[in-house]
Amino acid sequence: MAQYDALLTVCFGTADPERFDRCFAAVHRRAAAQGTYRMALLAVMSEHVRAALTAGGREVFSPQGALDILSRRGMHRVLVRSLFLSEGVEWERLHALCTEQSGRFERLDLTPPLLCGDSAACAAALDSLFPPQPGGAVLLYGHGREAGENTPYLRLLSHLRARGRSDLFLALMHGRPDAGSAIKMMRDQGIAQVRLVFFMLCTGHHAREALAPNGVAEQLRRAGIRTQVVDCELGGCPQFQQLFCRPQNSGNICFDNEK
C-alpha cells in the first residue's frame, strides 16, 4: 500500500454549512484520521459553493489552491480522494487538473468515483441500509449524465439484482434510466408503494427539484404509487463514509513521477 505525505479530499460541495459538515467534511475527517498524513486538506469544486461558505466565515480551498499549498509545503506524495458517486463533468475537471499538476509531485494518486471503483460494496451498503419490505419497493433517484452511458449506475443495479433485490429500482435526473421508465417497470410489476431514496451524497437543491410540482415524487403519486420520501443523505451515513475511506489503491489513477 502506498504511503502518502498528504491527503486532499475533493467534493462538489453544498452552500448549506450544516449539510456541508454532515455530508462532506465528516467524510474528510474520517479519511484523514485513518492515515498518517502530514497534511490533510478539503477542497470544493464549485466556485459558487466556495463563495457562499467563505462569506459565512469558513476557509475553503479550490482543488488548484489546495495543490498549490501542498506543493509549497513540500508534500511529495499526495492522495487525492474524490467524493463523487459516478463519472461526470466535475470528475472530468478534477482528473484533468490532476493530470496537469502531477509533475509538481513525486506521486499523485486520484481515487475513482465510488461506482467506478467499488460498485459491489456500494450495493452491499444499500442492501443493508434499505432492507426489503413486503409489498413495497425502493426507488434510488440519482444524478446521472446526459452525455455518454450511465454504465456505473447500471453496474450497481446489476450487483443489487445479484443480491436478490428485485424490489430496488433506479431512476436518474439526467440520462437513462429516467423516472418514466422506472415508474413503468414498477407499475408493470404491480408495485403499490415505494420508498424514494435520493442516491446522492447531499440532497440539497436536487431533492427540492424532485419534490417540486411535476417532480419524480408527484409522478409516482400520479401513477398510483404511494410514496414515502426517505430522509437520508448518503454522505452522512457511516456506511457510505467508510466506503469513501476504504483503501482503493488497486483502482487509483496514479501519476507517478518518482525516479
PDB file of C-alpha atoms in Angstrom:
ATOM      1  CA  MET A   1       0.000   0.000   0.000  1.00  0.00           C
ATOM      2  CA  ALA A   2       1.343   3.398  -0.968  1.00  0.00           C
ATOM      3  CA  GLN A   3       2.371   5.823   1.767  1.00  0.00           C
ATOM      4  CA  TYR A   4       1.370   9.447   1.343  1.00  0.00           C
ATOM      5  CA  ASP A   5       2.576  12.724   2.824  1.00  0.00           C
ATOM      6  CA  ALA A   6      -0.768  14.427   2.329  1.00  0.00           C
ATOM      7  CA  LEU A   7      -4.453  13.856   1.729  1.00  0.00           C
ATOM      8  CA  LEU A   8      -6.563  16.123  -0.469  1.00  0.00           C
ATOM      9  CA  THR A   9     -10.288  15.353  -0.334  1.00  0.00           C
ATOM     10  CA  VAL A  10     -12.315  16.924  -3.153  1.00  0.00           C
ATOM     11  CA  CYS A  11     -16.086  17.322  -3.312  1.00  0.00           C
ATOM     12  CA  PHE A  12     -18.541  19.389  -5.338  1.00  0.00           C
ATOM     13  CA  GLY A  13     -19.927  20.767  -2.081  1.00  0.00           C
ATOM     14  CA  THR A  14     -23.066  22.498  -0.883  1.00  0.00           C
ATOM     15  CA  ALA A  15     -23.636  26.091   0.220  1.00  0.00           C
ATOM     16  CA  ASP A  16     -25.572  24.911   3.286  1.00  0.00           C
ATOM     17  CA  PRO A  17     -22.908  24.846   6.042  1.00  0.00           C
ATOM     18  CA  GLU A  18     -24.682  22.207   8.152  1.00  0.00           C
ATOM     19  CA  ARG A  19     -25.098  19.879   5.176  1.00  0.00           C
ATOM     20  CA  PHE A  20     -21.503  20.550   4.155  1.00  0.00           C
ATOM     21  CA  ASP A  21     -20.252  19.458   7.571  1.00  0.00           C
ATOM     22  CA  ARG A  22     -22.533  16.442   7.699  1.00  0.00           C
ATOM     23  CA  CYS A  23     -22.065  15.132   4.159  1.00  0.00           C
ATOM     24  CA  PHE A  24     -18.553  16.161   3.118  1.00  0.00           C
ATOM     25  CA  ALA A  25     -16.402  17.457   5.965  1.00  0.00           C
ATOM     26  CA  ALA A  26     -17.303  14.407   8.069  1.00  0.00           C
ATOM     27  CA  VAL A  27     -16.043  12.061   5.342  1.00  0.00           C
ATOM     28  CA  HIS A  28     -12.832  14.085   5.053  1.00  0.00           C
ATOM     29  CA  ARG A  29     -12.214  13.952   8.804  1.00  0.00           C
ATOM     30  CA  ARG A  30     -12.784  10.218   8.820  1.00  0.00           C
ATOM     31  CA  ALA A  31     -10.406   9.672   5.896  1.00  0.00           C
ATOM     32  CA  ALA A  32      -7.749  11.885   7.470  1.00  0.00           C
ATOM     33  CA  ALA A  33      -7.972  10.011  10.778  1.00  0.00           C
ATOM     34  CA  GLN A  34      -7.339   6.684   9.047  1.00  0.00           C
ATOM     35  CA  GLY A  35      -3.975   7.753   7.587  1.00  0.00           C
ATOM     36  CA  THR A  36      -0.652   9.106   8.805  1.00  0.00           C
ATOM     37  CA  TYR A  37      -0.696  12.266   6.729  1.00  0.00           C
ATOM     38  CA  ARG A  38       1.455  15.297   7.473  1.00  0.00           C
ATOM     39  CA  MET A  39      -1.261  17.483   5.943  1.00  0.00           C
ATOM     40  CA  ALA A  40      -4.937  16.927   5.096  1.00  0.00           C
ATOM     41  CA  LEU A  41      -6.974  19.480   3.129  1.00  0.00           C
ATOM     42  CA  LEU A  42     -10.584  19.553   1.914  1.00  0.00           C
ATOM     43  CA  ALA A  43     -11.317  21.287  -1.412  1.00  0.00           C
ATOM     44  CA  VAL A  44     -14.587  22.289  -3.108  1.00  0.00           C
ATOM     45  CA  MET A  45     -15.080  22.161  -6.874  1.00  0.00           C
ATOM     46  CA  SER A  46     -17.978  24.611  -7.111  1.00  0.00           C
ATOM     47  CA  GLU A  47     -16.965  28.274  -7.246  1.00  0.00           C
ATOM     48  CA  HIS A  48     -20.469  29.269  -6.116  1.00  0.00           C
ATOM     49  CA  VAL A  49     -20.286  26.976  -3.088  1.00  0.00           C
ATOM     50  CA  ARG A  50     -16.803  28.229  -2.180  1.00  0.00           C
ATOM     51  CA  ALA A  51     -18.031  31.826  -2.291  1.00  0.00           C
ATOM     52  CA  ALA A  52     -21.055  31.059  -0.121  1.00  0.00           C
ATOM     53  CA  LEU A  53     -19.049  29.153   2.501  1.00  0.00           C
ATOM     54  CA  THR A  54     -16.308  31.792   2.532  1.00  0.00           C
ATOM     55  CA  ALA A  55     -18.937  34.512   3.093  1.00  0.00           C
ATOM     56  CA  GLY A  56     -20.016  32.522   6.146  1.00  0.00           C
ATOM     57  CA  GLY A  57     -16.520  32.755   7.606  1.00  0.00           C
ATOM     58  CA  ARG A  58     -15.066  29.410   6.516  1.00  0.00           C
ATOM     59  CA  GLU A  59     -11.689  28.849   4.918  1.00  0.00           C
ATOM     60  CA  VAL A  60     -12.457  26.949   1.733  1.00  0.00           C
ATOM     61  CA  PHE A  61      -9.923  25.836  -0.876  1.00  0.00           C
ATOM     62  CA  SER A  62     -10.282  25.177  -4.572  1.00  0.00           C
ATOM     63  CA  PRO A  63      -8.556  21.978  -5.774  1.00  0.00           C
ATOM     64  CA  GLN A  64      -5.936  24.103  -7.558  1.00  0.00           C
ATOM     65  CA  GLY A  65      -5.388  26.235  -4.472  1.00  0.00           C
ATOM     66  CA  ALA A  66      -5.044  23.181  -2.262  1.00  0.00           C
ATOM     67  CA  LEU A  67      -2.490  21.577  -4.599  1.00  0.00           C
ATOM     68  CA  ASP A  68      -0.537  24.866  -4.583  1.00  0.00           C
ATOM     69  CA  ILE A  69      -0.395  24.780  -0.780  1.00  0.00           C
ATOM     70  CA  LEU A  70       0.690  21.130  -0.687  1.00  0.00           C
ATOM     71  CA  SER A  71       3.435  21.771  -3.233  1.00  0.00           C
ATOM     72  CA  ARG A  72       4.733  24.822  -1.359  1.00  0.00           C
ATOM     73  CA  ARG A  73       4.739  22.893   1.917  1.00  0.00           C
ATOM     74  CA  GLY A  74       6.944  20.174   0.423  1.00  0.00           C
ATOM     75  CA  MET A  75       4.369  17.391   0.197  1.00  0.00           C
ATOM     76  CA  HIS A  76       5.802  14.914  -2.308  1.00  0.00           C
ATOM     77  CA  ARG A  77       3.292  12.043  -2.270  1.00  0.00           C
ATOM     78  CA  VAL A  78      -0.352  13.111  -2.341  1.00  0.00           C
ATOM     79  CA  LEU A  79      -3.572  11.112  -2.314  1.00  0.00           C
ATOM     80  CA  VAL A  80      -6.492  12.959  -3.920  1.00  0.00           C
ATOM     81  CA  ARG A  81      -9.676  11.329  -2.642  1.00  0.00           C
ATOM     82  CA  SER A  82     -12.662  12.248  -4.804  1.00  0.00           C
ATOM     83  CA  LEU A  83     -16.106  12.324  -3.208  1.00  0.00           C
ATOM     84  CA  PHE A  84     -18.092  11.501  -6.330  1.00  0.00           C
ATOM     85  CA  LEU A  85     -20.538   8.656  -6.857  1.00  0.00           C
ATOM     86  CA  SER A  86     -20.055   8.418 -10.623  1.00  0.00           C
ATOM     87  CA  GLU A  87     -18.326   9.995 -13.590  1.00  0.00           C
ATOM     88  CA  GLY A  88     -19.457  13.383 -14.844  1.00  0.00           C
ATOM     89  CA  VAL A  89     -18.305  16.873 -15.714  1.00  0.00           C
ATOM     90  CA  GLU A  90     -16.864  17.617 -12.259  1.00  0.00           C
ATOM     91  CA  TRP A  91     -14.959  14.340 -12.136  1.00  0.00           C
ATOM     92  CA  GLU A  92     -13.523  15.038 -15.590  1.00  0.00           C
ATOM     93  CA  ARG A  93     -12.430  18.511 -14.458  1.00  0.00           C
ATOM     94  CA  LEU A  94     -10.703  17.037 -11.413  1.00  0.00           C
ATOM     95  CA  HIS A  95      -8.981  14.338 -13.463  1.00  0.00           C
ATOM     96  CA  ALA A  96      -7.743  16.950 -15.946  1.00  0.00           C
ATOM     97  CA  LEU A  97      -6.409  19.120 -13.103  1.00  0.00           C
ATOM     98  CA  CYS A  98      -4.524  16.207 -11.537  1.00  0.00           C
ATOM     99  CA  THR A  99      -3.053  15.300 -14.917  1.00  0.00           C
ATOM    100  CA  GLU A 100      -1.902  18.886 -15.410  1.00  0.00           C
ATOM    101  CA  GLN A 101      -0.480  19.293 -11.888  1.00  0.00           C
ATOM    102  CA  SER A 102       1.055  15.844 -11.407  1.00  0.00           C
ATOM    103  CA  GLY A 103       4.568  16.985 -12.387  1.00  0.00           C
ATOM    104  CA  ARG A 104       4.771  19.063  -9.212  1.00  0.00           C
ATOM    105  CA  PHE A 105       4.783  15.912  -7.047  1.00  0.00           C
ATOM    106  CA  GLU A 106       6.745  12.683  -6.891  1.00  0.00           C
ATOM    107  CA  ARG A 107       3.459  10.799  -6.752  1.00  0.00           C
ATOM    108  CA  LEU A 108      -0.138  11.939  -7.101  1.00  0.00           C
ATOM    109  CA  ASP A 109      -2.889   9.327  -6.796  1.00  0.00           C
ATOM    110  CA  LEU A 110      -6.538  10.029  -7.602  1.00  0.00           C
ATOM    111  CA  THR A 111      -9.307   7.731  -6.376  1.00  0.00           C
ATOM    112  CA  PRO A 112     -12.055   6.971  -8.906  1.00  0.00           C
ATOM    113  CA  PRO A 113     -15.736   7.731  -8.282  1.00  0.00           C
ATOM    114  CA  LEU A 114     -17.308   5.198  -5.928  1.00  0.00           C
ATOM    115  CA  LEU A 115     -19.372   3.383  -8.561  1.00  0.00           C
ATOM    116  CA  CYS A 116     -16.343   3.104 -10.825  1.00  0.00           C
ATOM    117  CA  GLY A 117     -14.088   1.776  -8.067  1.00  0.00           C
ATOM    118  CA  ASP A 118     -16.318  -0.493  -5.977  1.00  0.00           C
ATOM    119  CA  SER A 119     -19.948  -0.752  -7.055  1.00  0.00           C
ATOM    120  CA  ALA A 120     -20.291  -4.173  -5.388  1.00  0.00           C
ATOM    121  CA  ALA A 121     -19.503  -2.687  -1.964  1.00  0.00           C
ATOM    122  CA  CYS A 122     -21.905   0.160  -2.691  1.00  0.00           C
ATOM    123  CA  ALA A 123     -24.646  -2.371  -3.479  1.00  0.00           C
ATOM    124  CA  ALA A 124     -23.955  -4.170  -0.203  1.00  0.00           C
ATOM    125  CA  ALA A 125     -24.267  -0.893   1.725  1.00  0.00           C
ATOM    126  CA  LEU A 126     -27.582  -0.044   0.044  1.00  0.00           C
ATOM    127  CA  ASP A 127     -28.871  -3.569   0.710  1.00  0.00           C
ATOM    128  CA  SER A 128     -28.111  -3.074   4.396  1.00  0.00           C
ATOM    129  CA  LEU A 129     -29.438   0.494   4.654  1.00  0.00           C
ATOM    130  CA  PHE A 130     -32.762  -0.185   2.921  1.00  0.00           C
ATOM    131  CA  PRO A 131     -33.897  -3.743   3.695  1.00  0.00           C
ATOM    132  CA  PRO A 132     -36.829  -5.113   1.674  1.00  0.00           C
ATOM    133  CA  GLN A 133     -40.363  -4.509   2.902  1.00  0.00           C
ATOM    134  CA  PRO A 134     -43.309  -6.768   1.984  1.00  0.00           C
ATOM    135  CA  GLY A 135     -45.231  -5.380  -0.968  1.00  0.00           C
ATOM    136  CA  GLY A 136     -43.002  -2.351  -1.390  1.00  0.00           C
ATOM    137  CA  ALA A 137     -40.071  -1.160  -3.451  1.00  0.00           C
ATOM    138  CA  VAL A 138     -37.197   1.306  -3.238  1.00  0.00           C
ATOM    139  CA  LEU A 139     -36.508   3.861  -5.958  1.00  0.00           C
ATOM    140  CA  LEU A 140     -32.956   5.199  -5.981  1.00  0.00           C
ATOM    141  CA  TYR A 141     -33.032   8.643  -7.562  1.00  0.00           C
ATOM    142  CA  GLY A 142     -29.581   9.707  -8.747  1.00  0.00           C
ATOM    143  CA  HIS A 143     -27.987  12.484 -10.756  1.00  0.00           C
ATOM    144  CA  GLY A 144     -26.704  10.712 -13.878  1.00  0.00           C
ATOM    145  CA  ARG A 145     -25.454  12.443 -17.000  1.00  0.00           C
ATOM    146  CA  GLU A 146     -26.928  13.184 -20.422  1.00  0.00           C
ATOM    147  CA  ALA A 147     -23.724  12.627 -22.415  1.00  0.00           C
ATOM    148  CA  GLY A 148     -22.462   9.067 -22.646  1.00  0.00           C
ATOM    149  CA  GLU A 149     -23.746   5.959 -20.946  1.00  0.00           C
ATOM    150  CA  ASN A 150     -24.652   5.792 -17.261  1.00  0.00           C
ATOM    151  CA  THR A 151     -22.803   2.483 -17.095  1.00  0.00           C
ATOM    152  CA  PRO A 152     -21.613   2.769 -13.463  1.00  0.00           C
ATOM    153  CA  TYR A 153     -25.217   3.147 -12.280  1.00  0.00           C
ATOM    154  CA  LEU A 154     -26.326   0.169 -14.357  1.00  0.00           C
ATOM    155  CA  ARG A 155     -23.461  -1.864 -12.925  1.00  0.00           C
ATOM    156  CA  LEU A 156     -24.700  -1.004  -9.435  1.00  0.00           C
ATOM    157  CA  LEU A 157     -28.193  -2.150 -10.361  1.00  0.00           C
ATOM    158  CA  SER A 158     -26.740  -5.435 -11.630  1.00  0.00           C
ATOM    159  CA  HIS A 159     -24.994  -6.003  -8.295  1.00  0.00           C
ATOM    160  CA  LEU A 160     -28.241  -5.296  -6.448  1.00  0.00           C
ATOM    161  CA  ARG A 161     -30.082  -7.817  -8.598  1.00  0.00           C
ATOM    162  CA  ALA A 162     -27.347 -10.367  -7.845  1.00  0.00           C
ATOM    163  CA  ARG A 163     -28.084  -9.800  -4.141  1.00  0.00           C
ATOM    164  CA  GLY A 164     -31.727 -10.664  -4.751  1.00  0.00           C
ATOM    165  CA  ARG A 165     -33.003  -7.075  -4.640  1.00  0.00           C
ATOM    166  CA  SER A 166     -35.588  -7.170  -7.419  1.00  0.00           C
ATOM    167  CA  ASP A 167     -37.543  -4.629  -5.356  1.00  0.00           C
ATOM    168  CA  LEU A 168     -34.924  -1.945  -5.900  1.00  0.00           C
ATOM    169  CA  PHE A 169     -35.191   0.377  -8.899  1.00  0.00           C
ATOM    170  CA  LEU A 170     -33.084   3.188 -10.293  1.00  0.00           C
ATOM    171  CA  ALA A 171     -34.008   6.488 -11.934  1.00  0.00           C
ATOM    172  CA  LEU A 172     -31.697   9.328 -12.957  1.00  0.00           C
ATOM    173  CA  MET A 173     -32.255  13.055 -13.310  1.00  0.00           C
ATOM    174  CA  HIS A 174     -30.080  13.100 -16.436  1.00  0.00           C
ATOM    175  CA  GLY A 175     -29.941  10.317 -18.982  1.00  0.00           C
ATOM    176  CA  ARG A 176     -31.403   6.839 -18.671  1.00  0.00           C
ATOM    177  CA  PRO A 177     -32.926   5.053 -16.895  1.00  0.00           C
ATOM    178  CA  ASP A 178     -35.221   8.011 -16.281  1.00  0.00           C
ATOM    179  CA  ALA A 179     -38.141   8.335 -13.880  1.00  0.00           C
ATOM    180  CA  GLY A 180     -40.723   7.459 -16.531  1.00  0.00           C
ATOM    181  CA  SER A 181     -39.131   4.113 -17.393  1.00  0.00           C
ATOM    182  CA  ALA A 182     -38.644   3.199 -13.719  1.00  0.00           C
ATOM    183  CA  ILE A 183     -42.261   4.038 -12.904  1.00  0.00           C
ATOM    184  CA  LYS A 184     -43.481   1.935 -15.844  1.00  0.00           C
ATOM    185  CA  MET A 185     -41.448  -1.042 -14.613  1.00  0.00           C
ATOM    186  CA  MET A 186     -42.902  -0.688 -11.120  1.00  0.00           C
ATOM    187  CA  ARG A 187     -46.468  -0.461 -12.435  1.00  0.00           C
ATOM    188  CA  ASP A 188     -45.925  -3.484 -14.673  1.00  0.00           C
ATOM    189  CA  GLN A 189     -44.869  -5.423 -11.564  1.00  0.00           C
ATOM    190  CA  GLY A 190     -47.893  -4.268  -9.605  1.00  0.00           C
ATOM    191  CA  ILE A 191     -45.934  -2.272  -7.036  1.00  0.00           C
ATOM    192  CA  ALA A 192     -48.252  -0.053  -4.992  1.00  0.00           C
ATOM    193  CA  GLN A 193     -45.849   1.648  -2.574  1.00  0.00           C
ATOM    194  CA  VAL A 194     -42.286   2.876  -2.817  1.00  0.00           C
ATOM    195  CA  ARG A 195     -39.610   4.465  -0.679  1.00  0.00           C
ATOM    196  CA  LEU A 196     -37.984   7.303  -2.613  1.00  0.00           C
ATOM    197  CA  VAL A 197     -34.275   7.459  -1.737  1.00  0.00           C
ATOM    198  CA  PHE A 198     -32.023  10.224  -3.059  1.00  0.00           C
ATOM    199  CA  PHE A 199     -28.923   8.431  -4.318  1.00  0.00           C
ATOM    200  CA  MET A 200     -26.719  11.443  -3.653  1.00  0.00           C
ATOM    201  CA  LEU A 201     -24.156  12.316  -1.008  1.00  0.00           C
ATOM    202  CA  CYS A 202     -26.007  15.559  -0.263  1.00  0.00           C
ATOM    203  CA  THR A 203     -29.631  16.138  -1.260  1.00  0.00           C
ATOM    204  CA  GLY A 204     -29.722  19.946  -1.422  1.00  0.00           C
ATOM    205  CA  HIS A 205     -31.430  21.588  -4.407  1.00  0.00           C
ATOM    206  CA  HIS A 206     -31.753  18.335  -6.369  1.00  0.00           C
ATOM    207  CA  ALA A 207     -34.095  16.984  -3.706  1.00  0.00           C
ATOM    208  CA  ARG A 208     -36.140  20.186  -3.863  1.00  0.00           C
ATOM    209  CA  GLU A 209     -36.463  19.724  -7.630  1.00  0.00           C
ATOM    210  CA  ALA A 210     -37.593  16.124  -7.155  1.00  0.00           C
ATOM    211  CA  LEU A 211     -40.266  17.185  -4.658  1.00  0.00           C
ATOM    212  CA  ALA A 212     -41.457  20.196  -6.666  1.00  0.00           C
ATOM    213  CA  PRO A 213     -44.612  20.115  -8.841  1.00  0.00           C
ATOM    214  CA  ASN A 214     -44.097  17.649 -11.718  1.00  0.00           C
ATOM    215  CA  GLY A 215     -41.043  16.213  -9.948  1.00  0.00           C
ATOM    216  CA  VAL A 216     -40.462  12.492  -9.539  1.00  0.00           C
ATOM    217  CA  ALA A 217     -42.433  12.279  -6.267  1.00  0.00           C
ATOM    218  CA  GLU A 218     -45.529  13.710  -7.940  1.00  0.00           C
ATOM    219  CA  GLN A 219     -45.040  11.459 -10.972  1.00  0.00           C
ATOM    220  CA  LEU A 220     -45.064   8.442  -8.661  1.00  0.00           C
ATOM    221  CA  ARG A 221     -48.240   9.556  -6.944  1.00  0.00           C
ATOM    222  CA  ARG A 222     -49.965  10.283 -10.259  1.00  0.00           C
ATOM    223  CA  ALA A 223     -49.096   6.725 -11.268  1.00  0.00           C
ATOM    224  CA  GLY A 224     -50.996   5.496  -8.199  1.00  0.00           C
ATOM    225  CA  ILE A 225     -47.873   4.503  -6.264  1.00  0.00           C
ATOM    226  CA  ARG A 226     -47.901   5.546  -2.607  1.00  0.00           C
ATOM    227  CA  THR A 227     -44.604   7.322  -1.967  1.00  0.00           C
ATOM    228  CA  GLN A 228     -42.588   7.719   1.216  1.00  0.00           C
ATOM    229  CA  VAL A 229     -39.675  10.133   0.852  1.00  0.00           C
ATOM    230  CA  VAL A 230     -36.782   8.765   2.892  1.00  0.00           C
ATOM    231  CA  ASP A 231     -34.867  11.419   4.830  1.00  0.00           C
ATOM    232  CA  CYS A 232     -31.372  10.082   4.235  1.00  0.00           C
ATOM    233  CA  GLU A 233     -28.254  11.770   2.890  1.00  0.00           C
ATOM    234  CA  LEU A 234     -25.690   9.168   1.927  1.00  0.00           C
ATOM    235  CA  GLY A 235     -22.761  11.432   2.796  1.00  0.00           C
ATOM    236  CA  GLY A 236     -23.991  11.443   6.376  1.00  0.00           C
ATOM    237  CA  CYS A 237     -24.364   7.646   6.607  1.00  0.00           C
ATOM    238  CA  PRO A 238     -21.444   5.903   8.350  1.00  0.00           C
ATOM    239  CA  GLN A 239     -21.678   3.029   5.834  1.00  0.00           C
ATOM    240  CA  PHE A 240     -21.069   5.353   2.896  1.00  0.00           C
ATOM    241  CA  GLN A 241     -18.482   7.418   4.707  1.00  0.00           C
ATOM    242  CA  GLN A 242     -16.492   4.232   5.236  1.00  0.00           C
ATOM    243  CA  LEU A 243     -16.838   3.275   1.561  1.00  0.00           C
ATOM    244  CA  PHE A 244     -15.138   6.517   0.571  1.00  0.00           C
ATOM    245  CA  CYS A 245     -12.409   5.969   3.165  1.00  0.00           C
ATOM    246  CA  ARG A 246     -11.537   2.401   2.174  1.00  0.00           C
ATOM    247  CA  PRO A 247      -8.133   1.714   0.603  1.00  0.00           C
ATOM    248  CA  GLN A 248      -8.613   1.685  -3.174  1.00  0.00           C
ATOM    249  CA  ASN A 249      -5.036   1.558  -4.335  1.00  0.00           C
ATOM    250  CA  SER A 250      -5.664  -1.057  -6.987  1.00  0.00           C
ATOM    251  CA  GLY A 251      -8.166   1.238  -8.714  1.00  0.00           C
ATOM    252  CA  ASN A 252      -6.381   4.531  -8.181  1.00  0.00           C
ATOM    253  CA  ILE A 253      -5.218   6.626 -11.110  1.00  0.00           C
ATOM    254  CA  CYS A 254      -1.506   7.046 -10.393  1.00  0.00           C
ATOM    255  CA  PHE A 255       0.576   9.936 -11.694  1.00  0.00           C
ATOM    256  CA  ASP A 256       3.978   8.613 -10.604  1.00  0.00           C
ATOM    257  CA  ASN A 257       6.996  10.848 -11.229  1.00  0.00           C
ATOM    258  CA  GLU A 258       9.425   9.095  -8.895  1.00  0.00           C
ATOM    259  CA  LYS A 259      12.848   8.474 -10.397  1.00  0.00           C
TER     260      LYS A 259
END
